[in-house]
Coordinates of C-alpha atoms in Angstrom, one line a residue:
X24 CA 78.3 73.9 112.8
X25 CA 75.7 76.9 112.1
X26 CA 77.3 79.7 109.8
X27 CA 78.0 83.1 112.1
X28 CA 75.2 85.7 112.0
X29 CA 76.0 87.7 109.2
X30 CA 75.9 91.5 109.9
X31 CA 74.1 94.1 107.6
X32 CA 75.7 94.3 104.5
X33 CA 75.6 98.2 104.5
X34 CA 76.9 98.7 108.1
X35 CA 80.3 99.8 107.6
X36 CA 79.9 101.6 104.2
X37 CA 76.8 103.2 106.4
X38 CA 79.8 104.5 108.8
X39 CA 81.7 105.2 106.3
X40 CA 79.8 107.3 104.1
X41 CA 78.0 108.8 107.1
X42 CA 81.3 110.2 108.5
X43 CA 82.6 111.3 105.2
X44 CA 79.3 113.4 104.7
X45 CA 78.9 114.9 108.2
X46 CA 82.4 115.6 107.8
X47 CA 82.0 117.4 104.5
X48 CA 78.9 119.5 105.9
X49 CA 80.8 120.2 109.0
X50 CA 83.8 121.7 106.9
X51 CA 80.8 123.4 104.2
X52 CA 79.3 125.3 106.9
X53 CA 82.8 126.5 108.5
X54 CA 84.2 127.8 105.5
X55 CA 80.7 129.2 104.2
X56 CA 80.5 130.9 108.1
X57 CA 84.0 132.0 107.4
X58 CA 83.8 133.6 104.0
X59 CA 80.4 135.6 105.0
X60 CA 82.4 136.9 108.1
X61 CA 85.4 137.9 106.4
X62 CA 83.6 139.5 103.1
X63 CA 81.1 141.3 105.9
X64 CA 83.9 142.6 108.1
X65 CA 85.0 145.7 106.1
X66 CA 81.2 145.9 104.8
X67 CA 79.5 149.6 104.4
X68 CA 78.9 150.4 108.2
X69 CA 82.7 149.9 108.8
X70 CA 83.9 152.5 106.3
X71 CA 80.6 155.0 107.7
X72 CA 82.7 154.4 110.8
X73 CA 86.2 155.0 109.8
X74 CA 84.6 158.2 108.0
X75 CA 83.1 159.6 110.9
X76 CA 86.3 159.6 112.6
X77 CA 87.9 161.3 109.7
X78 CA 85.6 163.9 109.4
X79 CA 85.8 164.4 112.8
X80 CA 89.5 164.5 112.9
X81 CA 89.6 167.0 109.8
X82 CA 90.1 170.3 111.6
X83 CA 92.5 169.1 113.8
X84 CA 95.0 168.0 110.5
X85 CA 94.1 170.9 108.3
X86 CA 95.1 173.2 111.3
X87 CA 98.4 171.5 111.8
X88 CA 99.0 171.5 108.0
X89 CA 99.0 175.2 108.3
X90 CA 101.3 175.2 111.0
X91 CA 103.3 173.0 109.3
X92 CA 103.2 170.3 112.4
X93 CA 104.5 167.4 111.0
X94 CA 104.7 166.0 114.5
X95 CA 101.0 166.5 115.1
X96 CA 100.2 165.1 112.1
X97 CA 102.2 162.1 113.1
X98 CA 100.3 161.5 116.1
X99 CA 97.2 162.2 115.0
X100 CA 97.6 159.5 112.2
X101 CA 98.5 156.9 114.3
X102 CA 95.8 157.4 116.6
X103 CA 93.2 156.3 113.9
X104 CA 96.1 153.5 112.6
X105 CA 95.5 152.1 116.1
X106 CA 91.7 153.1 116.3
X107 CA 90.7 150.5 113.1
X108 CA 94.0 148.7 112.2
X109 CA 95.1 151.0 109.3
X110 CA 98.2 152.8 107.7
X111 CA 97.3 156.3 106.6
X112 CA 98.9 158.4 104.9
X113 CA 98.5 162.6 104.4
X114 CA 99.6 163.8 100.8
X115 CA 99.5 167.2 99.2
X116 CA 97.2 167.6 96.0
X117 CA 100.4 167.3 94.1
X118 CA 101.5 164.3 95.9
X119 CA 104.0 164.8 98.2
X120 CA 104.1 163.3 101.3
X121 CA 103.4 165.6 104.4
X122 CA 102.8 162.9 107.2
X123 CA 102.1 158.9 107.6
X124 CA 103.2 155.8 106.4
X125 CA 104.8 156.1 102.9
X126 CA 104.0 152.4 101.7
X127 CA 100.7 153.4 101.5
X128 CA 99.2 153.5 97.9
X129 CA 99.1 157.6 96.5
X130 CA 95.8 159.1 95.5
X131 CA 94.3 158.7 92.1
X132 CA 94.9 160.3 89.0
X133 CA 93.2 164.3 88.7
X134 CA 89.9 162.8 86.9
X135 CA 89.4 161.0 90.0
X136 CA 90.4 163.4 92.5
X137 CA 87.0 165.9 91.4
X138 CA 84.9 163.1 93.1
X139 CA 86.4 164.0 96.6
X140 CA 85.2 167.7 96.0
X141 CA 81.6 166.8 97.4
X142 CA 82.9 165.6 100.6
X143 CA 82.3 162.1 100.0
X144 CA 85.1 159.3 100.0
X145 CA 86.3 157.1 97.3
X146 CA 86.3 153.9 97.9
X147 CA 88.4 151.0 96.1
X148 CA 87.8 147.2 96.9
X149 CA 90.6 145.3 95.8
X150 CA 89.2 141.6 97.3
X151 CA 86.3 140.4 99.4
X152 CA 88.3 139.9 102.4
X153 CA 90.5 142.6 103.4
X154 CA 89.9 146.3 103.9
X155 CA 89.2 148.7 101.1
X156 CA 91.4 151.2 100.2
X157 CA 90.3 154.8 101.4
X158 CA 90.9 158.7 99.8
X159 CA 89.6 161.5 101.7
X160 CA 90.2 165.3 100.4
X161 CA 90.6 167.5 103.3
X162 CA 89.0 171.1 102.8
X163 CA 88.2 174.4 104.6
X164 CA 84.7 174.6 105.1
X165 CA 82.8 176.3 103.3
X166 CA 85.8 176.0 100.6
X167 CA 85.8 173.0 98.0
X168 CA 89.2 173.4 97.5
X169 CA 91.6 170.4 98.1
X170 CA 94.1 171.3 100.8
X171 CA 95.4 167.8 101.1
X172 CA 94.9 163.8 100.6
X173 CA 94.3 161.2 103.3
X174 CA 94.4 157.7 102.5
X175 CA 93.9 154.9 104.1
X176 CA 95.0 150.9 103.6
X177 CA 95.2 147.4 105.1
X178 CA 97.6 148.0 108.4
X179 CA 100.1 144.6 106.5
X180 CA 99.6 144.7 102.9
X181 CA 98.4 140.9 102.1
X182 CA 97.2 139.9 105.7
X183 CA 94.0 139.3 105.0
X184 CA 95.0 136.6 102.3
X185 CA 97.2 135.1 104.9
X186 CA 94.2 134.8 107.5
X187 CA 92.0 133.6 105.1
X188 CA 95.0 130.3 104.5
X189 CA 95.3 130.0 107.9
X190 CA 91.2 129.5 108.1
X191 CA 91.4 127.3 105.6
X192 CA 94.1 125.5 107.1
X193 CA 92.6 125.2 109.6
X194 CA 89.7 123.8 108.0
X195 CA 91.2 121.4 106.9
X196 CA 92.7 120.3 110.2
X197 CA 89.2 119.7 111.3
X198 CA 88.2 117.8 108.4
X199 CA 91.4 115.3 109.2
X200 CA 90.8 115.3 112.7
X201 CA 86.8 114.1 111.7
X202 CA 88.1 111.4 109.8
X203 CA 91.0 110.4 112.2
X204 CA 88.5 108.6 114.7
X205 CA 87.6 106.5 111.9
X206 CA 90.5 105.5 110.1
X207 CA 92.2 104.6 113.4
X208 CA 89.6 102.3 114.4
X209 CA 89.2 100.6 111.2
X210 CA 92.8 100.2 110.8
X211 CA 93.7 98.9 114.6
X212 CA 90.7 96.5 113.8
X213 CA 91.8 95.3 110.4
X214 CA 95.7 95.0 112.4
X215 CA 94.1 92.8 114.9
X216 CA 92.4 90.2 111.8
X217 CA 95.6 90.4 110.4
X218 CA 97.5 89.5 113.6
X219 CA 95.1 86.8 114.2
X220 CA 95.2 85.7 110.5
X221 CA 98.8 85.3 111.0
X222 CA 99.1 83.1 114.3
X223 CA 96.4 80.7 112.3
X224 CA 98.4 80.2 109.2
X225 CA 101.9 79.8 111.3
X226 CA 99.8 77.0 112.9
X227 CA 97.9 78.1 116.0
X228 CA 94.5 76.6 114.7
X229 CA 93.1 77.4 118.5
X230 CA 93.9 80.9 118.3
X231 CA 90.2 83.0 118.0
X232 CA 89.6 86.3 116.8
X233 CA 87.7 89.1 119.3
X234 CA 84.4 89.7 118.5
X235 CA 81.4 91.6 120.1
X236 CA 79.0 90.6 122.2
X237 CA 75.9 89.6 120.6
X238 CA 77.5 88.7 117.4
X239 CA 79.3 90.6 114.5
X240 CA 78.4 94.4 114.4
X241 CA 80.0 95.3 110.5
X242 CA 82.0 93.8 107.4
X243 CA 85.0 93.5 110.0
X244 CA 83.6 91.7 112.5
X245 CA 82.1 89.6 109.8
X246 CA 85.6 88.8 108.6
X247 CA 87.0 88.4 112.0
X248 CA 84.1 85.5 112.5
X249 CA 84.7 84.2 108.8
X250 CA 88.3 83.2 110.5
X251 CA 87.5 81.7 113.7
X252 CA 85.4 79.9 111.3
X253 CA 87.6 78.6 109.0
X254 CA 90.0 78.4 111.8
X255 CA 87.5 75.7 114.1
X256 CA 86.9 74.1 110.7
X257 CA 90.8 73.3 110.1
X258 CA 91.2 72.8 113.7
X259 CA 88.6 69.7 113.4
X260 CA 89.8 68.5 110.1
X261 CA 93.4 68.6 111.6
X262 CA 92.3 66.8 114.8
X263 CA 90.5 64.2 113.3
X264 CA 93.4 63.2 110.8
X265 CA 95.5 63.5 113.9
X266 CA 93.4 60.7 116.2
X267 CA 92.7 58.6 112.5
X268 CA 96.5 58.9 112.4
X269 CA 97.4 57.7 116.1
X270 CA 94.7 55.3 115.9
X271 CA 95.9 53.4 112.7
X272 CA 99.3 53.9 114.0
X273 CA 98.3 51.8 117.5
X274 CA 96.2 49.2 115.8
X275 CA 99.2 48.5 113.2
X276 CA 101.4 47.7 116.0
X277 CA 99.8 44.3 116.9
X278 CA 100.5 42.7 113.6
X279 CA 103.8 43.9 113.5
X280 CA 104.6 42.4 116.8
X281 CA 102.4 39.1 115.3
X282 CA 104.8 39.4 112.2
X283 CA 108.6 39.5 114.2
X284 CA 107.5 36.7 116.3
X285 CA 107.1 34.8 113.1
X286 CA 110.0 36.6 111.7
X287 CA 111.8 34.9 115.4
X288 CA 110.1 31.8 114.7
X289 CA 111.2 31.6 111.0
X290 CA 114.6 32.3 112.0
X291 CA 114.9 29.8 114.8
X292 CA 113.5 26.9 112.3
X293 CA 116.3 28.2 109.3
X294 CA 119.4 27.7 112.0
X295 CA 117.4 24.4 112.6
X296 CA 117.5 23.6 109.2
X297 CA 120.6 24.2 108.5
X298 CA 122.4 22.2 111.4
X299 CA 119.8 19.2 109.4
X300 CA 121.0 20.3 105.8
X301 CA 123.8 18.7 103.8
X302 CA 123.9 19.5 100.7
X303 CA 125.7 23.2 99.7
X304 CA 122.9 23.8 97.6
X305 CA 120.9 23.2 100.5
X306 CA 123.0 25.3 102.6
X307 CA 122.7 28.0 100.1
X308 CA 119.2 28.4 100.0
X309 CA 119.0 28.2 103.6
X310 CA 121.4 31.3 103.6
X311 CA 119.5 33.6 101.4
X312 CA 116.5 32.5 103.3
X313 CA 118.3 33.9 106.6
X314 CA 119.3 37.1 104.9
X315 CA 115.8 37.5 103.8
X316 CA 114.6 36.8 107.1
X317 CA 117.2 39.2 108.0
X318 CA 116.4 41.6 105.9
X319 CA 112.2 41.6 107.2
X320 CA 113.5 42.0 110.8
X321 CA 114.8 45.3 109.7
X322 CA 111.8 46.5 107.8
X323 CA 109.5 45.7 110.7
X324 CA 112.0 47.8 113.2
X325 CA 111.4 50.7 110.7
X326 CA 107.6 50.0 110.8
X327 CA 107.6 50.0 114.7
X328 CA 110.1 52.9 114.3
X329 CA 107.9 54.9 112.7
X330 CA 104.7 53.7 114.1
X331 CA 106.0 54.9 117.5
X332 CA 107.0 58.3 115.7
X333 CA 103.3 58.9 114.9
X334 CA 102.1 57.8 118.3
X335 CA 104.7 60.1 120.4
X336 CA 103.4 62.8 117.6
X337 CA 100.0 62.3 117.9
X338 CA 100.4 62.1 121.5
X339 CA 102.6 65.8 121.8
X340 CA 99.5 67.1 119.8
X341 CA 96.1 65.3 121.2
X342 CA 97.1 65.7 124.7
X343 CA 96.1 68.4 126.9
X344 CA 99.2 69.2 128.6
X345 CA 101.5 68.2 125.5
X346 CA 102.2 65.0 126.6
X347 CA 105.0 65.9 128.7
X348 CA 105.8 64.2 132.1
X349 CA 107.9 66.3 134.0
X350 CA 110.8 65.6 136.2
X351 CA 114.1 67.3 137.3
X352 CA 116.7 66.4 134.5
X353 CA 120.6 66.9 135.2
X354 CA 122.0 68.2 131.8
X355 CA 125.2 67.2 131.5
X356 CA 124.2 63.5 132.7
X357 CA 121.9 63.5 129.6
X358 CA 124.6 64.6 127.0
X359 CA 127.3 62.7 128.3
X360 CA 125.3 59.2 127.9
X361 CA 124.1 60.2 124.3
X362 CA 127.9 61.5 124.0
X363 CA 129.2 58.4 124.6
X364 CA 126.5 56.3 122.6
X365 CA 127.6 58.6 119.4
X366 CA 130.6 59.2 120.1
X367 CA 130.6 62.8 120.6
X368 CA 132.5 65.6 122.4
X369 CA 130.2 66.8 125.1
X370 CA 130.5 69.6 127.8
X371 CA 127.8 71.3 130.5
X372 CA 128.5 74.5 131.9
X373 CA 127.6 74.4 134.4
X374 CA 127.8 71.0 135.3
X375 CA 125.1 71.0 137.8
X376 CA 122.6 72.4 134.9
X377 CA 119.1 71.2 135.4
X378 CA 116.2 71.5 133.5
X379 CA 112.4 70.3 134.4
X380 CA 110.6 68.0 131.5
X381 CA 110.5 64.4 129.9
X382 CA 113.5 62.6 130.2
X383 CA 112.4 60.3 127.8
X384 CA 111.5 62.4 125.0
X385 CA 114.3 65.3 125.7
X386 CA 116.6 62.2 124.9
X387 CA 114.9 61.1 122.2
X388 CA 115.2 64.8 120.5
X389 CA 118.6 64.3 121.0
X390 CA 119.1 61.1 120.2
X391 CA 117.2 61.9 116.4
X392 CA 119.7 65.0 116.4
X393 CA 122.9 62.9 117.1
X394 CA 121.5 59.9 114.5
X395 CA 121.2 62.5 111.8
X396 CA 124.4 64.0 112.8
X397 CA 126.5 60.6 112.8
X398 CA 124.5 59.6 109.1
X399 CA 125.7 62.9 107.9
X400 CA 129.7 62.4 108.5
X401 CA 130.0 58.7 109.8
X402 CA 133.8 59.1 110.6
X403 CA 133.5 63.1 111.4
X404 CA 132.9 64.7 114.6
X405 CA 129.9 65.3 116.4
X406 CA 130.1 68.0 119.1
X407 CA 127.1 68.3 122.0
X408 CA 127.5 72.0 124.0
X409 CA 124.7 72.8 126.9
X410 CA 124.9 76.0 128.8
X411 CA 122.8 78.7 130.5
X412 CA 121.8 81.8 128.8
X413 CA 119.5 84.2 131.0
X414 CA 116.5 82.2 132.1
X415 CA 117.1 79.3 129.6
X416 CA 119.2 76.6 128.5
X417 CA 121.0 76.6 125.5
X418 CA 121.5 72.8 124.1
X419 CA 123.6 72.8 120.8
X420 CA 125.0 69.8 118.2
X421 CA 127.0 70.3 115.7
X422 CA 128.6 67.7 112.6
X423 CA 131.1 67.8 110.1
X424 CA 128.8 66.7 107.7
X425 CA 127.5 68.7 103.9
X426 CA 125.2 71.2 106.2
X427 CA 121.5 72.4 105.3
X428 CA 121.1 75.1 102.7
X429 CA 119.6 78.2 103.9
X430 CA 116.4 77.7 102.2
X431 CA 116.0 74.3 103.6
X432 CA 116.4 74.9 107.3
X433 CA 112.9 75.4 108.1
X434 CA 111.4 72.7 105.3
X435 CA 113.1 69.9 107.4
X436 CA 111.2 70.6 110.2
X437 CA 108.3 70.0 108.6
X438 CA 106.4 66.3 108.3
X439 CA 107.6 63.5 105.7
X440 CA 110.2 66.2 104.6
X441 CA 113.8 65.2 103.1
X442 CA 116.2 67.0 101.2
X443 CA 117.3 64.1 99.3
X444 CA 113.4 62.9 98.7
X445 CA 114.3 59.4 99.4
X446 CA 112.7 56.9 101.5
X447 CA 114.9 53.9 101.9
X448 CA 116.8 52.4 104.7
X449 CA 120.1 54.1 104.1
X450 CA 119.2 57.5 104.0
X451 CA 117.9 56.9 107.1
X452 CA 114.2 57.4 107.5
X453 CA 111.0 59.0 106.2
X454 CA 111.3 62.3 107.6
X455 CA 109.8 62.4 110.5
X456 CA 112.6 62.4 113.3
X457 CA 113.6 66.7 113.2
X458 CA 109.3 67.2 112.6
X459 CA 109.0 65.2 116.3
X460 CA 112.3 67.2 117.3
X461 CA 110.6 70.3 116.8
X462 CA 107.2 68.9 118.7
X463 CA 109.2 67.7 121.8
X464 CA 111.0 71.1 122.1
X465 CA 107.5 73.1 121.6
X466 CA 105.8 70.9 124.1
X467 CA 109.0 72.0 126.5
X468 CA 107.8 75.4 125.8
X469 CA 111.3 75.5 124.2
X470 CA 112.7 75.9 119.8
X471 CA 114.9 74.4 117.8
X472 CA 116.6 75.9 114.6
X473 CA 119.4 75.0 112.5
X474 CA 121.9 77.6 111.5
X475 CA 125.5 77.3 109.8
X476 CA 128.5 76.7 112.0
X477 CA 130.0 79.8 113.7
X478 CA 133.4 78.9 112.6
X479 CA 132.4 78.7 108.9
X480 CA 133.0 75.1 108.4
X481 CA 130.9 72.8 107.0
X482 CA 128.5 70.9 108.7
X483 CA 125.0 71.7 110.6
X484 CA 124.6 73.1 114.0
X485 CA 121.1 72.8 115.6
X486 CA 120.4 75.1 118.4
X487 CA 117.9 74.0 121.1
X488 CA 116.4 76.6 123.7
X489 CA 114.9 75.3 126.9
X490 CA 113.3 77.2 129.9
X491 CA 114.9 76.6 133.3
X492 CA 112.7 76.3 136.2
X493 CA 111.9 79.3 137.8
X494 CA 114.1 79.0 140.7
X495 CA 117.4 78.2 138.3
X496 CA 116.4 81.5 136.1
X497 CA 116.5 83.4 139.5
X498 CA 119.4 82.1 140.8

């Protein structure tokens, strides 16, 4: 098996730091783009501007000063408010309003004030990005007296701090939305590994990762090939132990057969002997050789027990289709002859219930449920319920017996397992039979869990699911 082509080592810090850096430049330029046009805005030309329209609107307010129009004044005010987005605001040299908006800053102090007498405007920047504020003094020509104050300010005191956040803002909107594309990819990619990670430690060592063609393009695809990997590496491993497994388990069974013919034979010559046999000490030791004999026969039923165990096992996992040889099976015909071999309560509804599978190997699941079952409360009450629940079949058995802690209920499933660790005869196997259980029910496309009893008593209730054929689910 030739290691997968390993990509450059640099290829998804490359995108990564790439991205982060164009990003970063992007966002730079838009803020240094920003910051120029917002400091240039209200630049020198713009106040030239707003003081030629002064100027030229001077006559027009003096004369309505001296007729006292406050009206006039009003109007002609707002007309350059609209004109450049201003509040102005007309003050006497004492400082009294005459006309305009009276939020608007008054004029400086006296000191200041001689400045206006050559004609020119004072101008005060408070910040880089908003409008300056703006004092004219308005005089007769030819006259350097002061006959009144115009000032001029931002038309929403702070709004140019507000724009300047929702720039930024936006800024930083655009910086998100660069790294979005990114992080979404690398996360939905790294989700999928992980998906893929997951269905090959629950046990799906044929499950394969998605990978581009031509091999792996970055450190994720390198990952994703690092599992299919490992996962084709297991998958082997597995398989192999699985066919040493079966094929130990098949040669094995010729011997044992070899050895309960001699156990047969042994058995046949002991009553022989014993019809020939006087003696009672002769008789005895003919006895304890017959419970011995006895004794053999039942370890070699175990052996082929669990030698068939492994082969049906081997057999669900090695083959293909699962091993399963499917026929139409009537469901209450199935639990009523287990019912009556255990001694159980049993009831189909309804009774005409069919499923398709293995006849064979739906009874044995069963019949390994029902065994356990009867071991677990030999003069108790087993219980066997079938019935349809949308498009499946619901098979459950239930015991009077001590129940399966809640931390347990999945550990039995698993191979060799027992609660009780113990191995002989008595307890009733190795741990194998719910492991197969679960096999023949997965093969069926179907699960099996245990769960407490509804009615809180004690004693373990499996729960079997089955698919009906598609024409039963229908119907």
């Amino acid at each position: 098996m030739t290691p997968p082509q390993r990509p450059p080592a640099s290829g998804l810090f490359r995108r990564i730091y790439l991205t982060f850096v164009g990003t970063t430049i992007v966002f730079a330029v838009l803020i240094a783009i920003t910051i120029y046009a917002a400091s240039n805005r209200f630049d020198a030309a713009w106040v030239d501007s707003v003081d030629e329209d002064v100027d030229a609107a001077q006559a027009a307010l003096l004369s309505h000063i001296k007729a006292d129009d406050s009206d006039a004044l009003d109007r002609d005010l707002a007309a350059l408010a609209d004109r450049h987005d201003l509040r102005f605001a007309l003050r006497d040299p004492r400082g009294d309003l005459l006309a305009g908006d009276r939020t608007v800053p008054p004029p400086p102090r006296h000191h200041a004030l001689r400045r206006l007498h050559n004609g020119k405007p004072i101008v005060r920047r408070r910040d880089r990005f908003g409008p300056p504020l703006i004092h004219w003094g308005l005089m007769e020509e030819g006259d350097r007296r002061i006959v009144a104050l115009l000032t001029a300010d931002a038309a929403e005191p702070g709004r140019p701090r507000w724009v300047l956040g929702g720039i930024a803002l936006g800024l930083l909107l655009i910086l998100g939305f660069g790294a979005w594309p990114l992080a979404r990819s690398l996360v939905r990619r790294l989700a999928a590994v992980e998906d893929g990670a997951l269905q090959i430690a629950d046990g799906d060592l044929s499950h394969r990762l998605p990978l581009p063609s031509g091999g792996p393009k970055d450190e994720v695809d390198a990952l994703a090939a690092t599992f299919n990997r490992m996962a084709e590496r297991l998958e082997g491993l597995v398989s192999g132990q699985r066919i040493l497994l079966a094929n130990v388990s098949h040669e094995l069974r010729t011997p044992v057969a070899r050895m309960r013919v001699l156990v047969e034979i042994l058995e046949d010559r002991a009553d022989i002997l014993r019809e020939r046999v006087s003696a009672e000490r002769d008789e005895q030791i003919v006895d304890r050789l017959r419970r011995g004999l006895g004794e053999l026969t039942d370890d070699l039923r175990e052996i082929e027990a669990l030698i068939g165990d492994l082969l049906t096992s081997g057999k669900l996992e090695l083959a293909a289709d699962g091993g399963v040889e499917r026929g139409r099976i009537v469901v209450a015909e199935l639990i009523e002859r287990l019912g009556d071999r255990f001694a159980a309560d049993y009831r189909a509804e309804p009774e005409e219930l069919a499923i398709e599978g293995d006849a064979m190997l739906l009874e044995r699941l069963l019949s390994n449920l029902l065994a356990n079952a009867r071991r677990a409360c030999p003069d108790g009450a087993l219980t066997i319920r079938a019935a349809s629940d949308g498009g499946r079949v619901v098979i459950t058995v239930e015991d009077e017996g001590p129940g399966i802690p809640p931390e347990n209920r999945e550990v039995i499933f698993e191979p060799f397992s027992r609660l009780d660790g113990a191995r002989d005869r008595d307890a009733g196997g190795v741990g194998l039979g719910l492991y197969l259980c679960r096999q023949i029910a997965k093969a069926h496309g179907g699960t099996i869990i245990t769960e407490s009893r509804p009615d809180g008593r004690s004693g373990a209730r499996f729960v079997i699911s089955l698919p009906l054929p598609a024409a039963s689910a229908e119907s």
